[in-house]
CSV table of C-alpha atoms in Angstrom, one decimal:
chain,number,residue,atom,x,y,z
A,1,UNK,CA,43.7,11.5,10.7
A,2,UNK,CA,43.1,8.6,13.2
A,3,UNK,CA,40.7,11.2,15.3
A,4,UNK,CA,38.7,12.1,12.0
A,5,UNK,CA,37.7,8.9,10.7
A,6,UNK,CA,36.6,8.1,13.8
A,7,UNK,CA,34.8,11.3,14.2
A,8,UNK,CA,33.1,10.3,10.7
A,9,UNK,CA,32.1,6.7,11.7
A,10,UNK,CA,30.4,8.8,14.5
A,11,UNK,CA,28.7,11.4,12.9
A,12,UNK,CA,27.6,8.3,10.4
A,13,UNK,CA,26.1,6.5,13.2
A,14,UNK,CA,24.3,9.4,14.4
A,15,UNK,CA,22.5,10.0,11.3
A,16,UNK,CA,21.8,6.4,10.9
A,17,UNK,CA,20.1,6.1,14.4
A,18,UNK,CA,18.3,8.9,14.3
A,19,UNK,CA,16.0,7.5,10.8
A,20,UNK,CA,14.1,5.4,12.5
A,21,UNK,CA,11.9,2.7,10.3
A,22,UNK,CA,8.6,1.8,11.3
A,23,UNK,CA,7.1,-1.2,9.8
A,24,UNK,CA,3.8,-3.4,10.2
A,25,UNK,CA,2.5,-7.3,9.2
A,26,UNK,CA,-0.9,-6.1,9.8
A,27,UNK,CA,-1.8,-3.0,7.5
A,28,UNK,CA,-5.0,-3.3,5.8
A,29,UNK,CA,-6.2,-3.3,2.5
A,30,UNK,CA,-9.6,-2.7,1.4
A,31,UNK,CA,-11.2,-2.6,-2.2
A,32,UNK,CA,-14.8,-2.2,-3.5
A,33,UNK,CA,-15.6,-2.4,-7.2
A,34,UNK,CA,-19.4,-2.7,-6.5
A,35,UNK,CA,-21.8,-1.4,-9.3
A,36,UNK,CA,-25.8,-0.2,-7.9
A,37,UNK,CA,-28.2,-3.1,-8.3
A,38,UNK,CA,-25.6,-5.6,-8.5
A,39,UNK,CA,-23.7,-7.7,-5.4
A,40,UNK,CA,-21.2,-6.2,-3.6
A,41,UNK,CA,-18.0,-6.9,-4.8
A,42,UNK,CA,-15.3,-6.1,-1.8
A,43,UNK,CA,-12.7,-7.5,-0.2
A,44,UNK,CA,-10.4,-6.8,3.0
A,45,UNK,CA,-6.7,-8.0,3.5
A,46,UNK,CA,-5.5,-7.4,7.3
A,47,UNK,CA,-2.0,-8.5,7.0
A,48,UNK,CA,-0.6,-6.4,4.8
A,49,UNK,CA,3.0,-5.4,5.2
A,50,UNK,CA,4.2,-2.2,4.8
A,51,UNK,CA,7.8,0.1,6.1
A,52,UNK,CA,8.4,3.7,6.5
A,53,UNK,CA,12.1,5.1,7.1
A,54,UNK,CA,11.4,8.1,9.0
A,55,UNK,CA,14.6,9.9,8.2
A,56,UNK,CA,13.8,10.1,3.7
A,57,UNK,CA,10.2,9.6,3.8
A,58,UNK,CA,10.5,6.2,1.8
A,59,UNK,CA,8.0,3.7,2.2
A,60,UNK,CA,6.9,0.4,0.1
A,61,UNK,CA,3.7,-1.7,0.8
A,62,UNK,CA,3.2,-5.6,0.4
A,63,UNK,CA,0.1,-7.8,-0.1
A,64,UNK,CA,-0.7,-11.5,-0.7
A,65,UNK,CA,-3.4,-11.5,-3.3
A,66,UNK,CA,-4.4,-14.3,-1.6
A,67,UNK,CA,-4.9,-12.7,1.5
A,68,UNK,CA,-8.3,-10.3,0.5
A,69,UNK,CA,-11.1,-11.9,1.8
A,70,UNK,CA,-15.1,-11.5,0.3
A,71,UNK,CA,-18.2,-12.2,1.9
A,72,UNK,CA,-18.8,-14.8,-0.9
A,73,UNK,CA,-16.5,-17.4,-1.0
A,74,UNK,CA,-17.4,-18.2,-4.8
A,75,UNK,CA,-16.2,-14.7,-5.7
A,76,UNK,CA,-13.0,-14.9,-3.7
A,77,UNK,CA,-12.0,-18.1,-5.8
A,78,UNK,CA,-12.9,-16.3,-9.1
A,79,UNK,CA,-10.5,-13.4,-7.9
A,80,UNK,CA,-7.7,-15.6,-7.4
A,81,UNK,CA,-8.4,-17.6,-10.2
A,82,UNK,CA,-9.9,-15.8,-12.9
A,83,UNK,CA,-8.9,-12.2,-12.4
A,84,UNK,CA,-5.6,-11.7,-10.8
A,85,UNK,CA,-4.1,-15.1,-11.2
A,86,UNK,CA,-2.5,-15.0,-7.6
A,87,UNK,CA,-0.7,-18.4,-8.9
A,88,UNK,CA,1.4,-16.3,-11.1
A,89,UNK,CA,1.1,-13.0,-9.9
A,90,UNK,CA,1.1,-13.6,-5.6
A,91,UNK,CA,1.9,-10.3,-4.1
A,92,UNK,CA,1.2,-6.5,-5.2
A,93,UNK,CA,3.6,-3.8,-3.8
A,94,UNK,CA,3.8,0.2,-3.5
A,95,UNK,CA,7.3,1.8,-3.6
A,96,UNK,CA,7.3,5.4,-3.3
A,97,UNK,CA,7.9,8.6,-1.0
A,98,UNK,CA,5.9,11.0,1.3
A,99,UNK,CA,7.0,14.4,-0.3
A,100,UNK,CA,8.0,17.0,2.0
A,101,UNK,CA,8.4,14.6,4.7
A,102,UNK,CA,9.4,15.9,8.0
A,103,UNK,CA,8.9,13.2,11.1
A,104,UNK,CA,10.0,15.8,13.6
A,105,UNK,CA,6.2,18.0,12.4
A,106,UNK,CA,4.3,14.7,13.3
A,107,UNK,CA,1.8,14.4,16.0
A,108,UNK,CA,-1.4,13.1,16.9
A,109,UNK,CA,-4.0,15.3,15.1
A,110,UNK,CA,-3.3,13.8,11.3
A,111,UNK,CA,-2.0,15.8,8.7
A,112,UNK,CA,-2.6,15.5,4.6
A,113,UNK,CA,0.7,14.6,3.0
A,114,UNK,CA,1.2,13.5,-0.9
A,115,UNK,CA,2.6,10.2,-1.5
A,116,UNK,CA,3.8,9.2,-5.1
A,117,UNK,CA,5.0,5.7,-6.1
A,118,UNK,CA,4.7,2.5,-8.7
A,119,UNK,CA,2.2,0.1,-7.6
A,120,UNK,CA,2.5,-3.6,-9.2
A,121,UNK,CA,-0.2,-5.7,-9.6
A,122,UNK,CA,-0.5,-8.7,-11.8
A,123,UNK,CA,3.0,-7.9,-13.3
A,124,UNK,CA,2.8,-4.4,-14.5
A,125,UNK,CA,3.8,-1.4,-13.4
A,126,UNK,CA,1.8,2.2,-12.7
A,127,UNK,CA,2.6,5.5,-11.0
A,128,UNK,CA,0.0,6.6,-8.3
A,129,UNK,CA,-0.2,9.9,-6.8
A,130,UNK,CA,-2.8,10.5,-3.6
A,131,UNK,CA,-3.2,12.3,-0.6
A,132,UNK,CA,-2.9,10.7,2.6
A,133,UNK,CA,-3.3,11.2,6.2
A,134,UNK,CA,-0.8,10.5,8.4
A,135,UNK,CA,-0.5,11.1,12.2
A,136,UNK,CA,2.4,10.0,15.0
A,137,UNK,CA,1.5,9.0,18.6
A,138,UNK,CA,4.0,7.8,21.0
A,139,UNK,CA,6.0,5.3,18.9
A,140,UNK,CA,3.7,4.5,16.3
A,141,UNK,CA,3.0,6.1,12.7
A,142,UNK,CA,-0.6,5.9,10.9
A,143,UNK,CA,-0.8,6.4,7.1
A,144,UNK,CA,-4.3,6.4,5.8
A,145,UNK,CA,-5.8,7.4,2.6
A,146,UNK,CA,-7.3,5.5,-0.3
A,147,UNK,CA,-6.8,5.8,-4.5
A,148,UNK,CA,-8.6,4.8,-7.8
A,149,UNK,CA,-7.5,1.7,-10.0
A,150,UNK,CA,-8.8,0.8,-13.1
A,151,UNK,CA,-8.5,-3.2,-14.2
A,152,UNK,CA,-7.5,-2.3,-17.5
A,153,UNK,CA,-4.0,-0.6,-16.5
A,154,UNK,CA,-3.2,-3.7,-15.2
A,155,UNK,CA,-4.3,-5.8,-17.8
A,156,UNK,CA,-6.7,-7.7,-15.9
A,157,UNK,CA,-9.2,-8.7,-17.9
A,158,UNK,CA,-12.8,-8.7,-16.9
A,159,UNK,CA,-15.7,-11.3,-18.9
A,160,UNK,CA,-18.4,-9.6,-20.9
A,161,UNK,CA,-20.9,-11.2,-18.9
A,162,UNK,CA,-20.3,-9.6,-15.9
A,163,UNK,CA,-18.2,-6.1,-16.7
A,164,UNK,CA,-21.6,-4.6,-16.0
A,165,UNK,CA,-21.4,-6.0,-12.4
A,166,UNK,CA,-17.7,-4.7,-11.9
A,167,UNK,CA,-17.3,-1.3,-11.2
A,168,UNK,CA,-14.4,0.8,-14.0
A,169,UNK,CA,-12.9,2.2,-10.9
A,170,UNK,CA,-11.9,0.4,-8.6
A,171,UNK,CA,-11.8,2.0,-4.9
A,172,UNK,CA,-8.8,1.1,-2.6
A,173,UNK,CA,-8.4,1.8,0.7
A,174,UNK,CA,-5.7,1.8,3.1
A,175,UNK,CA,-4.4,2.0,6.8
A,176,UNK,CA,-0.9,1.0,7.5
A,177,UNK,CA,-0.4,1.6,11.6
A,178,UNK,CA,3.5,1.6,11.6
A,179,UNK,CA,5.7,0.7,15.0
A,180,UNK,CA,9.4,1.7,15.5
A,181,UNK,CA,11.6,-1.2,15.0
């Protein structure tokens, strides 16, 4: 009996070692909602957090609000202020999977992979589906990809006065380069 727990502890702790996570502080985040013949409206967050476990294909993403800078300053403040109140609502997140993952199949020439998940922003709740790219060289992990947004699922209201200037769909763009920890 002695010999089999100890044989399952063991097994346990070969299974657990061989999932590795992979996690960064410096994914980035870019979103443009521009609209012809208006000003660019973009931003760009560099220190976004995000973690993969290797062994399930789980991964969740972070972001300050806070953290997406614009070339206008004006238009940043509005953002934080006006739009997504990053007082009350700080951080966005994605939780979801890579279907089908497989880590042992990754290498360096990038593959297309589907990743599903709820992404939070400004306290609600919304599945995303999208295709990704993601690629393995040495001892770190690159997810790339982008998806469409609209304000409205998020309840984020935008003034009448300048809706025409905000694009409906919003584009976001990602790239999360992931270490081993």
């Amino acid at each position: 009996m002695k010999k089999q727990i100890v044989l399952l502890f063991l097994l346990v702790g070969i299974f657990h070692v061989s999932a590795q996570k992979y996690a960064t502080k410096t994914g980035n985040l870019k979103f443009e909602a521009s609209v012809d013949s208006f000003e660019e409206v973009a931003a760009e967050n560099k220190n976004t957090s995000a973690i993969l476990d290797s062994g399930t294909g789980d991964i969740a993403v972070l972001t300050l609000m806070k953290g997406f800078r614009f070339k206008v300053a004006l238009m940043e403040e509005h953002f934080n202020e006006n739009y997504v109140e990053s007082d009350k609502f700080p951080k966005a997140s994605f939780k979801g999977k890579i279907e089908d993952f497989d880590a042992s199949k990754l290498s360096a020439t990038a593959k297309t992979v589907k990743i599903s998940g709820d992404l939070t922003l400004h306290g609600k709740t919304k599945k995303i589906t999208t295709n990704a790219k993601i690629s393995k060289s040495d001892d770190k992990i690159t997810v790339t990809g982008n998806f469409e947004v609209k304000a409205e699922d998020f309840d984020i209201q935008i003034p009448k006065l300048v809706s025409k200037k905000v694009a409906d769909k919003i584009k976001v763009n990602f790239n999360l380069p992931l270490t081993k920890m």
